[in-house]
PDB file of C-alpha atoms in Angstrom:
ATOM      1  CA  GLU A   1     109.289  94.946  82.862  1.00 66.00           C
ATOM      2  CA  THR A   2     111.045  91.580  82.834  1.00 74.00           C
ATOM      3  CA  GLY A   3     110.413  90.639  79.189  1.00 94.00           C
ATOM      4  CA  VAL A   4     107.787  88.064  80.139  1.00 97.00           C
ATOM      5  CA  THR A   5     104.142  88.942  79.601  1.00 97.00           C
ATOM      6  CA  GLN A   6     101.029  87.116  80.726  1.00 97.00           C
ATOM      7  CA  THR A   7      97.402  87.461  79.697  1.00 97.00           C
ATOM      8  CA  PRO A   8      94.865  87.820  81.064  1.00 97.00           C
ATOM      9  CA  ARG A   9      95.959  89.454  84.294  1.00 96.00           C
ATOM     10  CA  HIS A  10      92.714  88.520  86.021  1.00 96.00           C
ATOM     11  CA  LEU A  11      90.272  85.714  85.266  1.00 96.00           C
ATOM     12  CA  VAL A  12      87.044  84.596  86.869  1.00 95.00           C
ATOM     13  CA  MET A  13      85.598  81.304  85.671  1.00 93.00           C
ATOM     14  CA  GLY A  14      82.989  78.787  86.626  1.00 90.00           C
ATOM     15  CA  MET A  15      83.803  75.160  87.254  1.00 88.00           C
ATOM     16  CA  THR A  16      82.386  74.094  83.885  1.00 88.00           C
ATOM     17  CA  ASN A  17      84.234  76.692  81.812  1.00 89.00           C
ATOM     18  CA  LYS A  18      87.265  76.196  79.594  1.00 94.00           C
ATOM     19  CA  LYS A  19      89.832  78.959  79.487  1.00 95.00           C
ATOM     20  CA  SER A  20      93.492  79.401  78.581  1.00 97.00           C
ATOM     21  CA  LEU A  21      96.303  81.398  80.111  1.00 98.00           C
ATOM     22  CA  LYS A  22      98.949  82.779  77.794  1.00 98.00           C
ATOM     23  CA  CYS A  23     102.589  83.565  78.423  1.00 98.00           C
ATOM     24  CA  GLU A  24     105.081  85.116  76.030  1.00 98.00           C
ATOM     25  CA  GLN A  25     108.771  85.761  76.566  1.00 97.00           C
ATOM     26  CA  HIS A  26     110.839  88.196  74.519  1.00 94.00           C
ATOM     27  CA  LEU A  27     114.207  87.171  75.937  1.00 95.00           C
ATOM     28  CA  GLY A  28     115.266  84.424  73.552  1.00 94.00           C
ATOM     29  CA  HIS A  29     115.190  81.868  76.358  1.00 93.00           C
ATOM     30  CA  ASN A  30     114.924  78.131  75.807  1.00 91.00           C
ATOM     31  CA  ALA A  31     113.071  77.083  78.956  1.00 91.00           C
ATOM     32  CA  MET A  32     109.655  78.145  80.230  1.00 93.00           C
ATOM     33  CA  TYR A  33     107.787  77.285  83.431  1.00 93.00           C
ATOM     34  CA  TRP A  34     104.337  77.427  85.005  1.00 94.00           C
ATOM     35  CA  TYR A  35     104.096  77.961  88.761  1.00 93.00           C
ATOM     36  CA  LYS A  36     101.062  78.092  91.049  1.00 94.00           C
ATOM     37  CA  GLN A  37     101.092  80.407  94.052  1.00 94.00           C
ATOM     38  CA  SER A  38      98.335  79.874  96.606  1.00 92.00           C
ATOM     39  CA  ALA A  39      97.862  81.853  99.784  1.00 85.00           C
ATOM     40  CA  LYS A  40     100.274  80.840 102.539  1.00 74.00           C
ATOM     41  CA  LYS A  41     101.928  78.154 100.417  1.00 82.00           C
ATOM     42  CA  PRO A  42     105.240  78.218  98.608  1.00 84.00           C
ATOM     43  CA  LEU A  43     105.385  78.474  94.851  1.00 88.00           C
ATOM     44  CA  GLU A  44     104.603  75.120  93.306  1.00 89.00           C
ATOM     45  CA  LEU A  45     106.312  74.194  90.069  1.00 89.00           C
ATOM     46  CA  MET A  46     103.689  72.814  87.708  1.00 92.00           C
ATOM     47  CA  PHE A  47     105.359  72.308  84.334  1.00 91.00           C
ATOM     48  CA  VAL A  48     108.726  72.821  82.701  1.00 90.00           C
ATOM     49  CA  TYR A  49     109.366  73.123  78.980  1.00 91.00           C
ATOM     50  CA  SER A  50     112.830  73.031  77.475  1.00 86.00           C
ATOM     51  CA  LEU A  51     113.199  73.588  73.727  1.00 80.00           C
ATOM     52  CA  GLU A  52     109.468  72.877  73.472  1.00 76.00           C
ATOM     53  CA  GLU A  53     109.835  69.480  75.175  1.00 83.00           C
ATOM     54  CA  ARG A  54     107.689  69.018  78.258  1.00 83.00           C
ATOM     55  CA  VAL A  55     108.972  67.817  81.592  1.00 79.00           C
ATOM     56  CA  GLU A  56     105.860  67.218  83.620  1.00 65.00           C
ATOM     57  CA  ASN A  57     105.276  67.339  87.296  1.00 69.00           C
ATOM     58  CA  ASN A  58     103.192  64.245  87.831  1.00 61.00           C
ATOM     59  CA  SER A  59     101.264  65.675  90.738  1.00 84.00           C
ATOM     60  CA  VAL A  60      99.467  68.225  88.549  1.00 91.00           C
ATOM     61  CA  PRO A  61      95.813  67.258  87.894  1.00 93.00           C
ATOM     62  CA  SER A  62      94.863  66.594  84.294  1.00 92.00           C
ATOM     63  CA  ARG A  63      92.434  69.526  84.340  1.00 95.00           C
ATOM     64  CA  PHE A  64      95.561  71.626  83.746  1.00 96.00           C
ATOM     65  CA  SER A  65      96.997  71.088  80.279  1.00 94.00           C
ATOM     66  CA  PRO A  66     100.085  72.961  79.086  1.00 94.00           C
ATOM     67  CA  GLU A  67     101.033  73.705  75.497  1.00 94.00           C
ATOM     68  CA  CYS A  68     104.265  75.116  74.120  1.00 94.00           C
ATOM     69  CA  PRO A  69     103.935  75.742  70.364  1.00 93.00           C
ATOM     70  CA  ASN A  70     107.351  77.425  70.157  1.00 92.00           C
ATOM     71  CA  SER A  71     110.101  78.577  72.497  1.00 90.00           C
ATOM     72  CA  SER A  72     108.517  82.017  72.978  1.00 95.00           C
ATOM     73  CA  HIS A  73     104.967  81.020  73.862  1.00 96.00           C
ATOM     74  CA  LEU A  74     103.475  78.925  76.622  1.00 96.00           C
ATOM     75  CA  PHE A  75      99.827  78.239  77.325  1.00 97.00           C
ATOM     76  CA  LEU A  76      97.979  76.682  80.238  1.00 97.00           C
ATOM     77  CA  HIS A  77      94.608  75.290  79.234  1.00 97.00           C
ATOM     78  CA  LEU A  78      92.096  75.029  82.038  1.00 96.00           C
ATOM     79  CA  HIS A  79      88.931  72.929  82.165  1.00 94.00           C
ATOM     80  CA  THR A  80      86.546  71.791  84.884  1.00 94.00           C
ATOM     81  CA  LEU A  81      88.562  73.519  87.586  1.00 94.00           C
ATOM     82  CA  GLN A  82      87.763  73.416  91.287  1.00 94.00           C
ATOM     83  CA  PRO A  83      87.513  76.363  93.710  1.00 94.00           C
ATOM     84  CA  GLU A  84      90.781  75.257  95.322  1.00 93.00           C
ATOM     85  CA  ASP A  85      92.502  75.971  91.999  1.00 95.00           C
ATOM     86  CA  SER A  86      92.025  79.680  92.637  1.00 96.00           C
ATOM     87  CA  ALA A  87      95.519  81.129  92.838  1.00 96.00           C
ATOM     88  CA  LEU A  88      98.096  83.324  91.151  1.00 96.00           C
ATOM     89  CA  TYR A  89      99.566  81.506  88.148  1.00 97.00           C
ATOM     90  CA  LEU A  90     103.047  82.641  87.265  1.00 96.00           C
ATOM     91  CA  CYS A  91     104.973  82.016  84.103  1.00 96.00           C
ATOM     92  CA  ALA A  92     108.756  82.208  84.023  1.00 95.00           C
ATOM     93  CA  SER A  93     111.558  81.676  81.542  1.00 94.00           C
ATOM     94  CA  SER A  94     115.275  81.022  81.726  1.00 92.00           C
ATOM     95  CA  GLN A  95     118.134  80.633  79.298  1.00 90.00           C
ATOM     96  CA  ALA A  96     118.299  76.890  79.948  1.00 82.00           C
ATOM     97  CA  ARG A  97     116.406  74.386  82.021  1.00 78.00           C
ATOM     98  CA  GLY A  98     117.425  73.792  85.598  1.00 70.00           C
ATOM     99  CA  TRP A  99     119.368  76.187  87.754  1.00 64.00           C
ATOM    100  CA  GLU A 100     119.471  79.365  85.778  1.00 80.00           C
ATOM    101  CA  THR A 101     118.048  82.695  86.888  1.00 90.00           C
ATOM    102  CA  GLN A 102     114.355  82.800  86.083  1.00 93.00           C
ATOM    103  CA  TYR A 103     112.445  85.797  84.799  1.00 94.00           C
ATOM    104  CA  PHE A 104     108.825  85.964  85.861  1.00 95.00           C
ATOM    105  CA  GLY A 105     105.742  87.440  84.291  1.00 96.00           C
ATOM    106  CA  PRO A 106     103.261  89.481  86.356  1.00 96.00           C
ATOM    107  CA  GLY A 107     100.947  86.506  86.822  1.00 96.00           C
ATOM    108  CA  THR A 108      97.297  85.732  86.191  1.00 97.00           C
ATOM    109  CA  ARG A 109      95.041  85.983  89.228  1.00 96.00           C
ATOM    110  CA  LEU A 110      92.494  83.184  88.790  1.00 96.00           C
ATOM    111  CA  LEU A 111      89.248  82.855  90.721  1.00 96.00           C
ATOM    112  CA  VAL A 112      87.166  79.718  90.255  1.00 95.00           C
ATOM    113  CA  LEU A 113      83.571  80.009  91.394  1.00 93.00           C
TER     114      LEU A 113
ATOM    115  CA  SER B   1     110.148  67.613 100.768  1.00 47.00           C
ATOM    116  CA  GLN B   2     113.094  69.422  99.187  1.00 55.00           C
ATOM    117  CA  GLN B   3     111.513  72.756  99.974  1.00 62.00           C
ATOM    118  CA  GLY B   4     113.482  75.411 101.802  1.00 66.00           C
ATOM    119  CA  GLU B   5     112.352  77.532 104.686  1.00 77.00           C
ATOM    120  CA  GLU B   6     112.724  81.252 105.231  1.00 81.00           C
ATOM    121  CA  ASP B   7     112.985  82.762 108.644  1.00 83.00           C
ATOM    122  CA  PRO B   8     111.391  84.873 109.944  1.00 89.00           C
ATOM    123  CA  GLN B   9     108.019  84.545 108.215  1.00 89.00           C
ATOM    124  CA  ALA B  10     107.395  88.257 108.804  1.00 92.00           C
ATOM    125  CA  LEU B  11     109.657  91.158 109.719  1.00 94.00           C
ATOM    126  CA  SER B  12     108.764  94.773 110.463  1.00 95.00           C
ATOM    127  CA  ILE B  13     111.499  97.377 110.905  1.00 95.00           C
ATOM    128  CA  GLN B  14     111.955 101.134 110.744  1.00 97.00           C
ATOM    129  CA  GLU B  15     113.204 102.808 107.606  1.00 97.00           C
ATOM    130  CA  GLY B  16     116.965 103.102 107.654  1.00 97.00           C
ATOM    131  CA  GLU B  17     117.509  99.940 109.693  1.00 97.00           C
ATOM    132  CA  ASN B  18     119.054  96.788 108.281  1.00 97.00           C
ATOM    133  CA  ALA B  19     116.898  93.746 107.522  1.00 97.00           C
ATOM    134  CA  THR B  20     118.209  90.205 107.715  1.00 97.00           C
ATOM    135  CA  MET B  21     116.389  87.170 106.378  1.00 96.00           C
ATOM    136  CA  ASN B  22     117.532  83.576 106.578  1.00 96.00           C
ATOM    137  CA  CYS B  23     116.933  80.566 104.412  1.00 94.00           C
ATOM    138  CA  SER B  24     117.577  76.888 105.001  1.00 93.00           C
ATOM    139  CA  TYR B  25     117.438  74.083 102.477  1.00 91.00           C
ATOM    140  CA  LYS B  26     117.731  70.322 102.513  1.00 89.00           C
ATOM    141  CA  THR B  27     119.430  69.122  99.327  1.00 86.00           C
ATOM    142  CA  SER B  28     122.751  69.681  97.624  1.00 87.00           C
ATOM    143  CA  ILE B  29     122.582  72.765  95.424  1.00 88.00           C
ATOM    144  CA  ASN B  30     124.141  74.254  92.315  1.00 86.00           C
ATOM    145  CA  ASN B  31     123.278  77.756  93.400  1.00 90.00           C
ATOM    146  CA  LEU B  32     120.913  79.681  95.629  1.00 93.00           C
ATOM    147  CA  GLN B  33     118.899  82.650  94.480  1.00 95.00           C
ATOM    148  CA  TRP B  34     116.879  85.364  96.175  1.00 96.00           C
ATOM    149  CA  TYR B  35     113.764  86.860  94.653  1.00 96.00           C
ATOM    150  CA  ARG B  36     111.458  89.682  95.635  1.00 97.00           C
ATOM    151  CA  GLN B  37     107.707  89.868  95.105  1.00 95.00           C
ATOM    152  CA  ASN B  38     105.556  92.921  95.527  1.00 93.00           C
ATOM    153  CA  SER B  39     101.983  92.194  96.521  1.00 86.00           C
ATOM    154  CA  GLY B  40     100.191  90.099  93.901  1.00 79.00           C
ATOM    155  CA  ARG B  41     102.889  90.595  91.281  1.00 85.00           C
ATOM    156  CA  GLY B  42     105.540  88.454  89.653  1.00 88.00           C
ATOM    157  CA  LEU B  43     108.868  87.651  91.236  1.00 94.00           C
ATOM    158  CA  VAL B  44     111.965  89.693  90.485  1.00 95.00           C
ATOM    159  CA  HIS B  45     115.402  88.124  90.659  1.00 95.00           C
ATOM    160  CA  LEU B  46     117.709  89.895  93.114  1.00 97.00           C
ATOM    161  CA  ILE B  47     120.924  87.924  93.390  1.00 96.00           C
ATOM    162  CA  LEU B  48     122.418  84.498  92.725  1.00 94.00           C
ATOM    163  CA  ILE B  49     125.202  82.898  94.741  1.00 95.00           C
ATOM    164  CA  ARG B  50     126.926  79.766  93.484  1.00 93.00           C
ATOM    165  CA  SER B  51     127.644  76.795  95.696  1.00 92.00           C
ATOM    166  CA  ASN B  52     131.398  77.550  95.702  1.00 94.00           C
ATOM    167  CA  GLU B  53     130.876  81.156  96.813  1.00 96.00           C
ATOM    168  CA  ARG B  54     130.484  82.285 100.427  1.00 97.00           C
ATOM    169  CA  GLU B  55     129.428  85.901 100.091  1.00 98.00           C
ATOM    170  CA  LYS B  56     128.164  88.199  97.385  1.00 97.00           C
ATOM    171  CA  HIS B  57     127.180  91.865  97.231  1.00 97.00           C
ATOM    172  CA  SER B  58     124.865  93.813  94.969  1.00 96.00           C
ATOM    173  CA  GLY B  59     124.154  97.423  95.897  1.00 97.00           C
ATOM    174  CA  ARG B  60     122.472  97.391  99.323  1.00 97.00           C
ATOM    175  CA  LEU B  61     122.156  93.600  99.244  1.00 98.00           C
ATOM    176  CA  ARG B  62     124.551  91.157 100.835  1.00 98.00           C
ATOM    177  CA  VAL B  63     124.059  87.413 100.568  1.00 98.00           C
ATOM    178  CA  THR B  64     125.964  84.728 102.414  1.00 98.00           C
ATOM    179  CA  LEU B  65     125.947  81.000 101.820  1.00 97.00           C
ATOM    180  CA  ASP B  66     127.051  78.261 104.213  1.00 97.00           C
ATOM    181  CA  THR B  67     126.794  74.940 102.405  1.00 95.00           C
ATOM    182  CA  SER B  68     127.916  72.999 105.497  1.00 95.00           C
ATOM    183  CA  LYS B  69     124.854  74.289 107.356  1.00 95.00           C
ATOM    184  CA  LYS B  70     122.679  74.365 104.242  1.00 95.00           C
ATOM    185  CA  SER B  71     121.731  77.959 104.950  1.00 95.00           C
ATOM    186  CA  SER B  72     121.841  81.407 103.399  1.00 96.00           C
ATOM    187  CA  SER B  73     121.103  84.905 104.583  1.00 97.00           C
ATOM    188  CA  LEU B  74     120.013  88.065 102.796  1.00 97.00           C
ATOM    189  CA  LEU B  75     120.910  91.408 104.341  1.00 98.00           C
ATOM    190  CA  ILE B  76     119.325  94.616 103.094  1.00 98.00           C
ATOM    191  CA  THR B  77     121.154  97.640 104.440  1.00 97.00           C
ATOM    192  CA  ALA B  78     119.688 101.113 104.985  1.00 97.00           C
ATOM    193  CA  SER B  79     116.160  99.890 104.277  1.00 97.00           C
ATOM    194  CA  ARG B  80     113.652 102.055 102.405  1.00 96.00           C
ATOM    195  CA  ALA B  81     109.855 102.010 102.340  1.00 95.00           C
ATOM    196  CA  ALA B  82     110.067 100.704  98.763  1.00 95.00           C
ATOM    197  CA  ASP B  83     111.797  97.556 100.072  1.00 97.00           C
ATOM    198  CA  THR B  84     108.460  96.433 101.525  1.00 97.00           C
ATOM    199  CA  ALA B  85     107.768  93.118  99.790  1.00 97.00           C
ATOM    200  CA  SER B  86     108.005  89.359 100.213  1.00 95.00           C
ATOM    201  CA  TYR B  87     111.433  87.829  99.783  1.00 96.00           C
ATOM    202  CA  PHE B  88     111.969  84.246  98.666  1.00 95.00           C
ATOM    203  CA  CYS B  89     115.006  82.063  98.474  1.00 94.00           C
ATOM    204  CA  ALA B  90     115.135  79.452  95.747  1.00 93.00           C
ATOM    205  CA  HIS B  91     117.609  76.732  95.112  1.00 88.00           C
ATOM    206  CA  SER B  92     118.480  74.453  92.282  1.00 78.00           C
ATOM    207  CA  GLY B  93     119.875  70.962  92.341  1.00 66.00           C
ATOM    208  CA  GLY B  94     118.606  67.834  94.003  1.00 56.00           C
ATOM    209  CA  GLY B  95     117.478  66.524  90.646  1.00 58.00           C
ATOM    210  CA  ALA B  96     114.734  69.084  90.153  1.00 58.00           C
ATOM    211  CA  ASP B  97     114.194  70.578  86.722  1.00 70.00           C
ATOM    212  CA  GLY B  98     113.419  74.014  88.058  1.00 76.00           C
ATOM    213  CA  LEU B  99     113.830  75.988  91.228  1.00 85.00           C
ATOM    214  CA  THR B 100     112.471  75.027  94.635  1.00 86.00           C
ATOM    215  CA  PHE B 101     111.139  78.034  96.512  1.00 89.00           C
ATOM    216  CA  GLY B 102     110.676  78.616 100.225  1.00 87.00           C
ATOM    217  CA  LYS B 103     107.575  80.123 101.788  1.00 88.00           C
ATOM    218  CA  GLY B 104     109.083  83.588 101.934  1.00 92.00           C
ATOM    219  CA  THR B 105     109.654  86.379 104.423  1.00 94.00           C
ATOM    220  CA  HIS B 106     107.208  89.272 104.361  1.00 94.00           C
ATOM    221  CA  LEU B 107     109.190  92.439 105.044  1.00 96.00           C
ATOM    222  CA  ILE B 108     107.500  95.678 106.094  1.00 96.00           C
ATOM    223  CA  ILE B 109     109.527  98.884 106.248  1.00 96.00           C
ATOM    224  CA  GLN B 110     107.826 101.493 108.363  1.00 94.00           C
ATOM    225  CA  PRO B 111     108.510 105.133 107.437  1.00 89.00           C
TER     226      PRO B 111
END
């Protein structure tokens, strides 16, 4: 147990659905991250939030929309996804943005049909 | 790409043997970290070595860092079946806001 929880753990959705992934950290950290892990590819950093301010990776398609209502919660809103978006989505947190040790949640395994 | 590379991509050894994994990176770094991931789960932080350090130990883990060669190695001594997992190096710096991960080494410990 790392102190970072993610729900749901598994999600199957159609390309026209709208769903949200939730992440919560109980560590008092100020930075939170979304990563995408696809088969045979390295972890891809999607979004970084520091003190609820977003630092966006510009290569992320707009069908992924993050939200950070407070420093403990992070959401990833999904809409009109493609089958190639199927992956393990990992949330992480760290004390501060940048080079600190990151603590990961268990991930949400997403399948887009 | 600022991404690092682990080597080998896969490693299978007998229980009790030592396992060595290598990592190379391309940018200047603040620190280099190693993480472990069991199949389909989240990553767990193992050890962090700062750019001004050359070697660090934690239990059965030994990490080295050579900033002149932009490389690091992770040694797991007296391996156990429970060490079976994927191991990733990650580095900070180069202007990135988070960590840049390599593709990982998949380690299998055979009983």
